[in-house]
PDB file of C-alpha atoms in Angstrom:
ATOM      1  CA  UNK J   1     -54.895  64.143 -84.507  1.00  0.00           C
ATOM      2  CA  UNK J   2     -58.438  64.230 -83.196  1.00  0.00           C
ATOM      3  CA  UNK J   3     -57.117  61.986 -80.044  1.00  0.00           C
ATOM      4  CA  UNK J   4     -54.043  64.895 -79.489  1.00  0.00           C
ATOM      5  CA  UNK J   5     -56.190  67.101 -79.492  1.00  0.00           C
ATOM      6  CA  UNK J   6     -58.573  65.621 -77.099  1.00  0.00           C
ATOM      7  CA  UNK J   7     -55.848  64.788 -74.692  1.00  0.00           C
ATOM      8  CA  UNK J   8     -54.979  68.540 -74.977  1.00  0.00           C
ATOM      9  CA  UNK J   9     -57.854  69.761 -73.974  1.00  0.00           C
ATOM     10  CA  UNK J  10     -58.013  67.294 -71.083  1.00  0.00           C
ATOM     11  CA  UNK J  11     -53.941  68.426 -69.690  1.00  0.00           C
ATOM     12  CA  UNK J  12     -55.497  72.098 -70.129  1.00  0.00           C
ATOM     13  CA  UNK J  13     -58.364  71.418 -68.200  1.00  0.00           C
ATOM     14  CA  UNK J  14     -56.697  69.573 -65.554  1.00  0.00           C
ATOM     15  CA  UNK J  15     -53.826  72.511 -65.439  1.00  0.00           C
ATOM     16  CA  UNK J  16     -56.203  75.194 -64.872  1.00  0.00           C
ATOM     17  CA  UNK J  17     -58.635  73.362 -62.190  1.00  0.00           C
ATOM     18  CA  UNK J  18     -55.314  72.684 -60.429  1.00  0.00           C
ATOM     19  CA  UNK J  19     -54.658  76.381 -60.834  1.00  0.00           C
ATOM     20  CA  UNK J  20     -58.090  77.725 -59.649  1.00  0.00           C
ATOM     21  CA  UNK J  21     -58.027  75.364 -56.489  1.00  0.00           C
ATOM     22  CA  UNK J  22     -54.507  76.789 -55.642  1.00  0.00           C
ATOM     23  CA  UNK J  23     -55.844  80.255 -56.032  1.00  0.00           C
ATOM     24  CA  UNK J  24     -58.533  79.456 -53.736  1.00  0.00           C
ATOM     25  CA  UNK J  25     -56.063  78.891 -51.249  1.00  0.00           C
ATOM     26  CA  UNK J  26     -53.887  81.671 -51.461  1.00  0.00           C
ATOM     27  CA  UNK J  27     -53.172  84.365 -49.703  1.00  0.00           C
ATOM     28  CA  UNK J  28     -51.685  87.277 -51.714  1.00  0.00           C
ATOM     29  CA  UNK J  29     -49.668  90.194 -50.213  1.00  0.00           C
ATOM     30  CA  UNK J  30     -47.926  92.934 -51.095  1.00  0.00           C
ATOM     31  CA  UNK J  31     -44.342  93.721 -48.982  1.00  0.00           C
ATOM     32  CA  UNK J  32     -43.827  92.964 -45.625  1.00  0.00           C
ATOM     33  CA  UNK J  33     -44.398  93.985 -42.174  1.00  0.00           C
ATOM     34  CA  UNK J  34     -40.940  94.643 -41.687  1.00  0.00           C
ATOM     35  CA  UNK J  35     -40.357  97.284 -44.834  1.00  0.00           C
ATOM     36  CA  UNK J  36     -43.578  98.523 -42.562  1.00  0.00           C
ATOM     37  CA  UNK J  37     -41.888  98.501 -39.340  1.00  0.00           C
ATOM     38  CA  UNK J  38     -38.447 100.679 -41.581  1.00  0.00           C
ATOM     39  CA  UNK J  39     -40.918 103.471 -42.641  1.00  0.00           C
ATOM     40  CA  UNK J  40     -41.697 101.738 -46.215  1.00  0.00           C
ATOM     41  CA  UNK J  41     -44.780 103.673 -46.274  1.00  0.00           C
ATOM     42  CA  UNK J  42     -44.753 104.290 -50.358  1.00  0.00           C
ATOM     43  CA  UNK J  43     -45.983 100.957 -52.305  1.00  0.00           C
ATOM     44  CA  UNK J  44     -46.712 100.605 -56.391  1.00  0.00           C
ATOM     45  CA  UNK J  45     -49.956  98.413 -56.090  1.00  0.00           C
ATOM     46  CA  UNK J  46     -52.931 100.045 -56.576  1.00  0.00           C
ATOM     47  CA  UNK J  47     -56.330  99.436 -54.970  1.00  0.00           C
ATOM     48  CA  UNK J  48     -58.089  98.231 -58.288  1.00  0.00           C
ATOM     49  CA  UNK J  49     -54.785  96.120 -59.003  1.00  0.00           C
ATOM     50  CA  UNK J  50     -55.270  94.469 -55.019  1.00  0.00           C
ATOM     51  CA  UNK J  51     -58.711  93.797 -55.491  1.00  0.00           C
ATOM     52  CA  UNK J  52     -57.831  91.295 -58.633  1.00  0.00           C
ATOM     53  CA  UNK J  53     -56.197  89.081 -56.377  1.00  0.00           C
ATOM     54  CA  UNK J  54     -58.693  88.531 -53.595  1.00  0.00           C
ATOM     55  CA  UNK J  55     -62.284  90.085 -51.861  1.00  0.00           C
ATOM     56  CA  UNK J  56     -61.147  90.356 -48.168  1.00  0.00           C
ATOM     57  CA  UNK J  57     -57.976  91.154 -46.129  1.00  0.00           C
ATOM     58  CA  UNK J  58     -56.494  94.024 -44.213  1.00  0.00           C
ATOM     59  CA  UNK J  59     -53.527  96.488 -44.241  1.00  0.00           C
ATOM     60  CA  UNK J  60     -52.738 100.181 -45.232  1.00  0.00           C
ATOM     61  CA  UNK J  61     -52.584 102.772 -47.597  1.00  0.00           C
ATOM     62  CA  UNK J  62     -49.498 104.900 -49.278  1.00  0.00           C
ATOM     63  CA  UNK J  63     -47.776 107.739 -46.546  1.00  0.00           C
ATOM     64  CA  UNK J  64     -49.594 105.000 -43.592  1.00  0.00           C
ATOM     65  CA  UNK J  65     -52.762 106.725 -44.276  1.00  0.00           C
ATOM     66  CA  UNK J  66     -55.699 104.963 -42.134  1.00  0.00           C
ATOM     67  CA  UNK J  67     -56.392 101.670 -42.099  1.00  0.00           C
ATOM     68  CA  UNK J  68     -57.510  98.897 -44.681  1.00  0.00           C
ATOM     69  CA  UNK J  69     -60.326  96.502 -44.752  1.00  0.00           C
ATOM     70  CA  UNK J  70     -61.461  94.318 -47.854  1.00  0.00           C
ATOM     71  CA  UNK J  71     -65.087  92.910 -47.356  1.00  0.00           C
ATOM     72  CA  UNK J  72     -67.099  91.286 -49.744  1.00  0.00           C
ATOM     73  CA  UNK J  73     -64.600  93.156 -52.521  1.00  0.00           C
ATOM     74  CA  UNK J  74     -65.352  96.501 -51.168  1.00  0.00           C
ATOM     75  CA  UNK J  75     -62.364  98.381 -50.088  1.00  0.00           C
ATOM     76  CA  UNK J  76     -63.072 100.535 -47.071  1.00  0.00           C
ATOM     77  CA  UNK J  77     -60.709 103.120 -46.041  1.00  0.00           C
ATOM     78  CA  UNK J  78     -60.285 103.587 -42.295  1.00  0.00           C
ATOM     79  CA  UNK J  79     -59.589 107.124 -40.934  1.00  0.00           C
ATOM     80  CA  UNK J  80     -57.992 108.098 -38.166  1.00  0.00           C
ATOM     81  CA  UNK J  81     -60.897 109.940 -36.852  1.00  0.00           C
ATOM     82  CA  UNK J  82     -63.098 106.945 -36.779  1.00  0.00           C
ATOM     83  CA  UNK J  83     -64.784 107.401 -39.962  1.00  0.00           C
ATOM     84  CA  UNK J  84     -65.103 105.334 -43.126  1.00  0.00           C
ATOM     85  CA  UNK J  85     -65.547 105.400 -46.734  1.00  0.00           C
ATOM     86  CA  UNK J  86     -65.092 103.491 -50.058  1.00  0.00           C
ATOM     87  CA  UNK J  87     -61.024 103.737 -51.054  1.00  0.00           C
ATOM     88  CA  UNK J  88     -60.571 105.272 -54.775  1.00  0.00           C
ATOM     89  CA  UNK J  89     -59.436 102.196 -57.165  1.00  0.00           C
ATOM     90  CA  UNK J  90     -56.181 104.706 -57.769  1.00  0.00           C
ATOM     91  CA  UNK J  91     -55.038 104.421 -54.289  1.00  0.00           C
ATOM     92  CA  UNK J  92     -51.803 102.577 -53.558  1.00  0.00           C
ATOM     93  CA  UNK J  93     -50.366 100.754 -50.677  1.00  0.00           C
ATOM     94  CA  UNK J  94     -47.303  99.846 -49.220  1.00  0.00           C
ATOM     95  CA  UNK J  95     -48.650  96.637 -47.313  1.00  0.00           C
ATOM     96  CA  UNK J  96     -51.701  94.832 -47.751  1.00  0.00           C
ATOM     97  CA  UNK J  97     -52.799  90.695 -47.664  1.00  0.00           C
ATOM     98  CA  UNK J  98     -55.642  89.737 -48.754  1.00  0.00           C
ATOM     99  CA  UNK J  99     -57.600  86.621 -50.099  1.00  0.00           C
ATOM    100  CA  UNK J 100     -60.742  84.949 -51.639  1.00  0.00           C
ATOM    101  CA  UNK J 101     -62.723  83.990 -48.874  1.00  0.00           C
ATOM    102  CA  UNK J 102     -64.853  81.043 -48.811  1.00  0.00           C
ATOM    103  CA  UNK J 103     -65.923  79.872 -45.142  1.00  0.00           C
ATOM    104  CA  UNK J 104     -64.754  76.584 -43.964  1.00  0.00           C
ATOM    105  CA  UNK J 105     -66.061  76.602 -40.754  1.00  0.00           C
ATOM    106  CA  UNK J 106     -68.784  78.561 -39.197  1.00  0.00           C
ATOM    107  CA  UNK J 107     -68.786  79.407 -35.088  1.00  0.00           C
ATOM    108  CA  UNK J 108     -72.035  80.758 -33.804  1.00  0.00           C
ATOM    109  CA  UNK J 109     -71.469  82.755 -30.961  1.00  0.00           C
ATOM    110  CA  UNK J 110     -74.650  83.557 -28.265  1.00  0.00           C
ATOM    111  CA  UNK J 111     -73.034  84.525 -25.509  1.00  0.00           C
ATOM    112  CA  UNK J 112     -70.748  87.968 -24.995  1.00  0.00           C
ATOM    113  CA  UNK J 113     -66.831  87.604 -24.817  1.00  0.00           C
ATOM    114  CA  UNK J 114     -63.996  89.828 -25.025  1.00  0.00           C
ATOM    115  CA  UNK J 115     -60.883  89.258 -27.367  1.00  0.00           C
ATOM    116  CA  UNK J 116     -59.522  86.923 -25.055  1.00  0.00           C
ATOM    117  CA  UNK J 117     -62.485  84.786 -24.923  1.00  0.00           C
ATOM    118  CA  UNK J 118     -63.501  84.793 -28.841  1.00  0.00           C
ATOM    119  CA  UNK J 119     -59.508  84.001 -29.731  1.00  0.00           C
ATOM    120  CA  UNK J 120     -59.201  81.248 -27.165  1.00  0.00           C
ATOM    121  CA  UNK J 121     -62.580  79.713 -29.110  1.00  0.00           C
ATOM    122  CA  UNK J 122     -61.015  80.109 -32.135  1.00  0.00           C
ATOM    123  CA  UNK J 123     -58.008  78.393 -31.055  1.00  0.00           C
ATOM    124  CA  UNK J 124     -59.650  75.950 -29.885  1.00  0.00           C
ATOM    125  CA  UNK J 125     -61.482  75.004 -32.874  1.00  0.00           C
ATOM    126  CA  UNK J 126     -58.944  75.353 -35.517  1.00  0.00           C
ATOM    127  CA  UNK J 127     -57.049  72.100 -36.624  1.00  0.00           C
ATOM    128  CA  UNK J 128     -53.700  73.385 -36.504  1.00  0.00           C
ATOM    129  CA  UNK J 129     -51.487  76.309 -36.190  1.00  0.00           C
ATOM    130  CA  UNK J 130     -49.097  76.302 -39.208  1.00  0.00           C
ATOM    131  CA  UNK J 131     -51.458  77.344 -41.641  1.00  0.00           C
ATOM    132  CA  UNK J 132     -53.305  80.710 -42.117  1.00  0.00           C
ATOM    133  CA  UNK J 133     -57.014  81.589 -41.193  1.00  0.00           C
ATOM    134  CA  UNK J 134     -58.582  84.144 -42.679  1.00  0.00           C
ATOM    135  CA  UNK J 135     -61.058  85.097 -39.938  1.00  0.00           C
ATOM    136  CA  UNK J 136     -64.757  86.971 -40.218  1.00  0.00           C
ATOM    137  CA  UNK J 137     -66.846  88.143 -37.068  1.00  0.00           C
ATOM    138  CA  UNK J 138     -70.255  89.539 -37.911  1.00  0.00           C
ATOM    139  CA  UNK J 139     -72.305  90.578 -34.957  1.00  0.00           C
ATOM    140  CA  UNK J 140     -73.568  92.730 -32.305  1.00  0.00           C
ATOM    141  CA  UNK J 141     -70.645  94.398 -30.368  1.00  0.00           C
ATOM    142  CA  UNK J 142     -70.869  95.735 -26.920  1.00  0.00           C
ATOM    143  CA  UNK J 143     -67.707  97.775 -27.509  1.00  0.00           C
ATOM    144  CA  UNK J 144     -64.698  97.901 -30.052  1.00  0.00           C
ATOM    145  CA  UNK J 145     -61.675  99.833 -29.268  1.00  0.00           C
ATOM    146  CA  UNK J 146     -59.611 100.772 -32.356  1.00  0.00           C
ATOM    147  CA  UNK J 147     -56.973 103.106 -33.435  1.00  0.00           C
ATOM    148  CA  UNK J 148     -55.850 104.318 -36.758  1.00  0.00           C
ATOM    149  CA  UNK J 149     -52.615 106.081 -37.843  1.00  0.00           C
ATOM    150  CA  UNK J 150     -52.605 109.215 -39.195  1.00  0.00           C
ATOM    151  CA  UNK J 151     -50.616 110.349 -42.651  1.00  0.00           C
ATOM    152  CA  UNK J 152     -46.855 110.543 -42.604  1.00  0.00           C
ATOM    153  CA  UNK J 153     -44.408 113.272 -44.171  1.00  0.00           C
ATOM    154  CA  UNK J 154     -41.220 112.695 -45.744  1.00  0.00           C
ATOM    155  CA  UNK J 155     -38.793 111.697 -44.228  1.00  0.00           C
ATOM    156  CA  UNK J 156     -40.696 108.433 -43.074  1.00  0.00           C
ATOM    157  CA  UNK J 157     -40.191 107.922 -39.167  1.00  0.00           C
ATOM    158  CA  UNK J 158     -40.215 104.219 -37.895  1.00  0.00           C
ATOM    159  CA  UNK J 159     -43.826 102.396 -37.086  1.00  0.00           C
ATOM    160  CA  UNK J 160     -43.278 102.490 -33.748  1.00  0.00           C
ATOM    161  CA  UNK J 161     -43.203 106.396 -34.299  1.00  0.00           C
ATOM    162  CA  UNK J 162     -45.220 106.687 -36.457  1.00  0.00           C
ATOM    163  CA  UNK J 163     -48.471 104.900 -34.469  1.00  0.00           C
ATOM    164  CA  UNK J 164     -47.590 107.281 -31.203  1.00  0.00           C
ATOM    165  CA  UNK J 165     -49.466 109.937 -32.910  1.00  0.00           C
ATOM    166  CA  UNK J 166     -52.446 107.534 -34.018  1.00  0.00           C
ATOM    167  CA  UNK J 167     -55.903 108.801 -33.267  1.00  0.00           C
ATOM    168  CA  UNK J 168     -57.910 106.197 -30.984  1.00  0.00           C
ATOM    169  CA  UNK J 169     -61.941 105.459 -30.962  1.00  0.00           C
ATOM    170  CA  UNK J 170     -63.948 103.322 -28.960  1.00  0.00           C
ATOM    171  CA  UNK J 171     -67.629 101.998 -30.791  1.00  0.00           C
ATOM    172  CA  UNK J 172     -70.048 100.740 -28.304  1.00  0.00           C
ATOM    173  CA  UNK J 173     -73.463  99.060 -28.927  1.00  0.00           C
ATOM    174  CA  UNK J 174     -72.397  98.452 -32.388  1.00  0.00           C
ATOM    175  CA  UNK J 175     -73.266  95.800 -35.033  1.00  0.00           C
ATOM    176  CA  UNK J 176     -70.262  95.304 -37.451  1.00  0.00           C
ATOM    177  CA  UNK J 177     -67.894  93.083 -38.770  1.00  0.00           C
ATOM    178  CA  UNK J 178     -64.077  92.430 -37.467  1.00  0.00           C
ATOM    179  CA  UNK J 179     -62.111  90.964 -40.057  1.00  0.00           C
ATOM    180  CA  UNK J 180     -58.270  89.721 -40.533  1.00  0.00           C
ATOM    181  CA  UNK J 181     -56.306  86.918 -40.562  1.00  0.00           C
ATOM    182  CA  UNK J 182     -54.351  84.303 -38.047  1.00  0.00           C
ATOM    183  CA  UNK J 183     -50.687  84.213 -38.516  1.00  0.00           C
ATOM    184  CA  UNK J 184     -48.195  81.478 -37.730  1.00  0.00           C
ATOM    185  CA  UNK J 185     -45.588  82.323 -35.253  1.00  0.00           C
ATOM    186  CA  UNK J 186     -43.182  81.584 -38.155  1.00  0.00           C
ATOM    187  CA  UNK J 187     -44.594  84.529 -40.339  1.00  0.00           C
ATOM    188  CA  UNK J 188     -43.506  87.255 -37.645  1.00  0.00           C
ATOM    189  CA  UNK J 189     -41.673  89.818 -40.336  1.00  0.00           C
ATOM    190  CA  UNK J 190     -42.980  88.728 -43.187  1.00  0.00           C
ATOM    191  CA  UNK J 191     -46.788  89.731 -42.131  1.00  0.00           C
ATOM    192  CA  UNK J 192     -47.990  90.146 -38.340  1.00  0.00           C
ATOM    193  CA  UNK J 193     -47.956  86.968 -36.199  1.00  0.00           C
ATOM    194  CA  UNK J 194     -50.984  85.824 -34.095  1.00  0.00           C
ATOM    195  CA  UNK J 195     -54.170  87.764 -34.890  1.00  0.00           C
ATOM    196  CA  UNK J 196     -54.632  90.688 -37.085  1.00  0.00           C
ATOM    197  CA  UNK J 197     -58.244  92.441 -36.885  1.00  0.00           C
ATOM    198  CA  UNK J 198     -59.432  95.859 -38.421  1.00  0.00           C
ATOM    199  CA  UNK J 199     -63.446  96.613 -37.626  1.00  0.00           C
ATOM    200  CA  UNK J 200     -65.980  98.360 -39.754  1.00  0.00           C
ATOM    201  CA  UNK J 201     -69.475  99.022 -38.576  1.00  0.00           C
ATOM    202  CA  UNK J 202     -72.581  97.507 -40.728  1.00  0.00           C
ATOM    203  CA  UNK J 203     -72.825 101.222 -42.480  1.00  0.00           C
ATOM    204  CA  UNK J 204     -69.472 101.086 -43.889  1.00  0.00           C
ATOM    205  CA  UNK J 205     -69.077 104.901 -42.082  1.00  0.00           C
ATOM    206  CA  UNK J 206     -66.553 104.013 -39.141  1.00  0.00           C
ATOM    207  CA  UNK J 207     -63.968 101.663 -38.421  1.00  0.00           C
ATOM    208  CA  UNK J 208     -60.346 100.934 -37.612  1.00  0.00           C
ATOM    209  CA  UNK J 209     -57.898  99.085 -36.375  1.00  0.00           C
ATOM    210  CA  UNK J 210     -59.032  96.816 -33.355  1.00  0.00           C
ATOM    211  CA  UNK J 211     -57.360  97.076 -29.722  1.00  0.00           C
ATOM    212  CA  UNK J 212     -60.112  95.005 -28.237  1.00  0.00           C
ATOM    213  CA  UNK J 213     -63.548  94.038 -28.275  1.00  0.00           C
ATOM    214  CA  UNK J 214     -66.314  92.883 -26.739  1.00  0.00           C
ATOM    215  CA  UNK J 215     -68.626  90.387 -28.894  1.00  0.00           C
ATOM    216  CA  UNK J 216     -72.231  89.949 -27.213  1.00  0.00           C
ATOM    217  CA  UNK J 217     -73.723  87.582 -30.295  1.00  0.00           C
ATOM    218  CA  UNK J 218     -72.685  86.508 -33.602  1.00  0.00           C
ATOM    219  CA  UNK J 219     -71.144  83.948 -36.375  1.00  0.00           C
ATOM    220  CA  UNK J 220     -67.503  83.485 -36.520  1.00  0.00           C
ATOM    221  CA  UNK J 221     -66.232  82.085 -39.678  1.00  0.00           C
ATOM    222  CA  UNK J 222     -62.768  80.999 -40.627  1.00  0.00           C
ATOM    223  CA  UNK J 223     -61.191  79.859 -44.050  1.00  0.00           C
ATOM    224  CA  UNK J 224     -57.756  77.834 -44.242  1.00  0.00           C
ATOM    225  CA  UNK J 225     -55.183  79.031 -46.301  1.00  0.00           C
ATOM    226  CA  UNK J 226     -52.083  77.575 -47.308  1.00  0.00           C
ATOM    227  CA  UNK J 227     -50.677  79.324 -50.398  1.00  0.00           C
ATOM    228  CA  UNK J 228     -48.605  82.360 -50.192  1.00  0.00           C
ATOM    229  CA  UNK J 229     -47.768  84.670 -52.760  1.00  0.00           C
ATOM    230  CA  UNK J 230     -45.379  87.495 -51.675  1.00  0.00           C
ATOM    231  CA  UNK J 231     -44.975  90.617 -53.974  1.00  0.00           C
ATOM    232  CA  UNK J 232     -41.992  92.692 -53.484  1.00  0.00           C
ATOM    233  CA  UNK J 233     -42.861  96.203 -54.472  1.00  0.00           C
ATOM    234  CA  UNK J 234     -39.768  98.181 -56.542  1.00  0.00           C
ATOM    235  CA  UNK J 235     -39.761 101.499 -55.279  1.00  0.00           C
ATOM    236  CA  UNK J 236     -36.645 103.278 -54.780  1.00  0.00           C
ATOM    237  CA  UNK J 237     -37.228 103.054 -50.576  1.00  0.00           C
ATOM    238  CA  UNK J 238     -38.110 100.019 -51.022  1.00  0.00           C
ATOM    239  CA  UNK J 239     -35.162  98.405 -53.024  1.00  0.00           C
ATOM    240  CA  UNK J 240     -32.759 101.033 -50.703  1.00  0.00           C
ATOM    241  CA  UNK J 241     -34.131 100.058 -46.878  1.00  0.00           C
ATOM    242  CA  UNK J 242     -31.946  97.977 -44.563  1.00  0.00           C
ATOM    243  CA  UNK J 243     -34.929  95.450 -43.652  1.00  0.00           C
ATOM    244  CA  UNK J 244     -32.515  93.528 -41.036  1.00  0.00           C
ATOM    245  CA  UNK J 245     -33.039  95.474 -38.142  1.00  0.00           C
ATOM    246  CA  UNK J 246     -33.469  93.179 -34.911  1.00  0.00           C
ATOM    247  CA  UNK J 247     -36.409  92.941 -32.169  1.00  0.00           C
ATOM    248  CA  UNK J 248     -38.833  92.684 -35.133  1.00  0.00           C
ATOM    249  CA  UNK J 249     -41.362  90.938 -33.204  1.00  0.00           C
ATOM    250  CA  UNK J 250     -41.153  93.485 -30.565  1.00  0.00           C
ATOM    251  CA  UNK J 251     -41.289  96.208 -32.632  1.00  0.00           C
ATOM    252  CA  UNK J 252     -44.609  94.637 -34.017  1.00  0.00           C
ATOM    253  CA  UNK J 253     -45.795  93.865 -31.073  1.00  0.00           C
ATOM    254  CA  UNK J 254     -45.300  97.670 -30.058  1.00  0.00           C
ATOM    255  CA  UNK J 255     -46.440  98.808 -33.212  1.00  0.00           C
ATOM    256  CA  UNK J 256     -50.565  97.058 -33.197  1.00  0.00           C
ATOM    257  CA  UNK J 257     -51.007  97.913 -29.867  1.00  0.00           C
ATOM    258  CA  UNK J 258     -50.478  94.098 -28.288  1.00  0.00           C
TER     259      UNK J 258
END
């Protein structure tokens, strides 16, 4: 008996080390950018519920209300206005990924580049591009353009509506941190292909959505993921949208600003 129950506790031990290393490589999110794209702006996942499943990631908050952005396990709630504040743990949203991030490589950066320049290093250093990369730039910014949508009324118009009436603000001279992911081509619908990036300054009082940068000095750091777990929410919209509307990745496209 005392051998059973020593192998138990070995299988157990085994099963949840297996389990904690697959969690460390997950990447959790609730609905999809395409319920986004149908006006699926109403989720059932709340803020305090999000934050169980990871300490960093990016998307949105119920009626598209600002912007999200997960840092260290702080929530910070993006308004369209530019400013910034800590989101309530009873907030919900309709679309959100996030993660536990642990750097796997680090990219000092001492020169300035724009977007262009700091994704085309990233690129360049990253071992392949069928896998996700959560990605953290902390630095000294000579300018970040973002924009953040505003609240929606019922009835829900499209994304591509909706972020017509989004209120825009360019930072300049700023040290903060942009934060998001890198998306397979492959993922376009289910989340937001290519690169994702919402900016908060180092005050946690203003942020948003990023347009376009400029990055004078910094660290880059990037963390591979390759688990996904996709919640569905079960709203009523939800479970009643037609989510098989064409020109998705146009829509998208349209819809961050690209």
């Amino acid at each position: 008996m005392e051998v059973f129950h020593g192998w138990a506790r070995n299988l157990l031990a085994h099963v949840s080390g297996a389990g904690d290393a697959r969690r460390s490589r997950e990447i959790y999110q609730t609905s999809t950018m395409s319920a986004l794209l149908e006006g699926v702006y109403e989720g059932d996942v709340t803020i305090g519920e999000l934050l169980k499943h990871g300490d960093f990631g990016v998307g949105t908050f119920n009626r598209l209300d600002g912007e999200m952005l997960i840092l260290d396990g702080v929530c910070h709630h993006l308004r369209a206005d530019g400013s910034a504040h800590v989101a309530a743990m009873d907030e919900k949203t309709p679309f959100a990924v996030v993660t536990r991030f642990r750097p796997d490589m680090t990219i000092p950066v001492t020169s300035g580049g724009d977007h262009a320049a700091v994704t085309e290093l990233i690129d360049g250093s990253v071992s392949s591009v069928n896998v996700i990369y959560a990605i953290r730039i902390t630095g000294t910014f000579g300018q970040v353009h973002t924009r953040t949508v505003m609240e929606q009324t019922p009835p829900f118009p499209p994304l591509t509506e909706a972020t017509k009436g989004q209120g825009e603000t360019t930072f300049t001279d700023v040290r903060g941190t942009l934060a998001g992911f890198r998306t397979p081509d492959f993922e376009q619908g289910i989340s937001v292909a290519g690169y994702h990036l919402h900016f908060v300054d180092e005050s946690g009082r203003r942020g948003g959505h990023s347009l376009g940068f400029r990055l004078e000095r910094g660290t880059i750091e990037l963390s591979v993921r390759s688990e996904i777990h996709l919640s569905l929410p079960r709203t009523r919209q939800f479970l009643d949208s037609n989510l098989t509307s064409g020109d998705v990745a146009a829509r998208i496209h349209q819809a961050e600003g690209g």
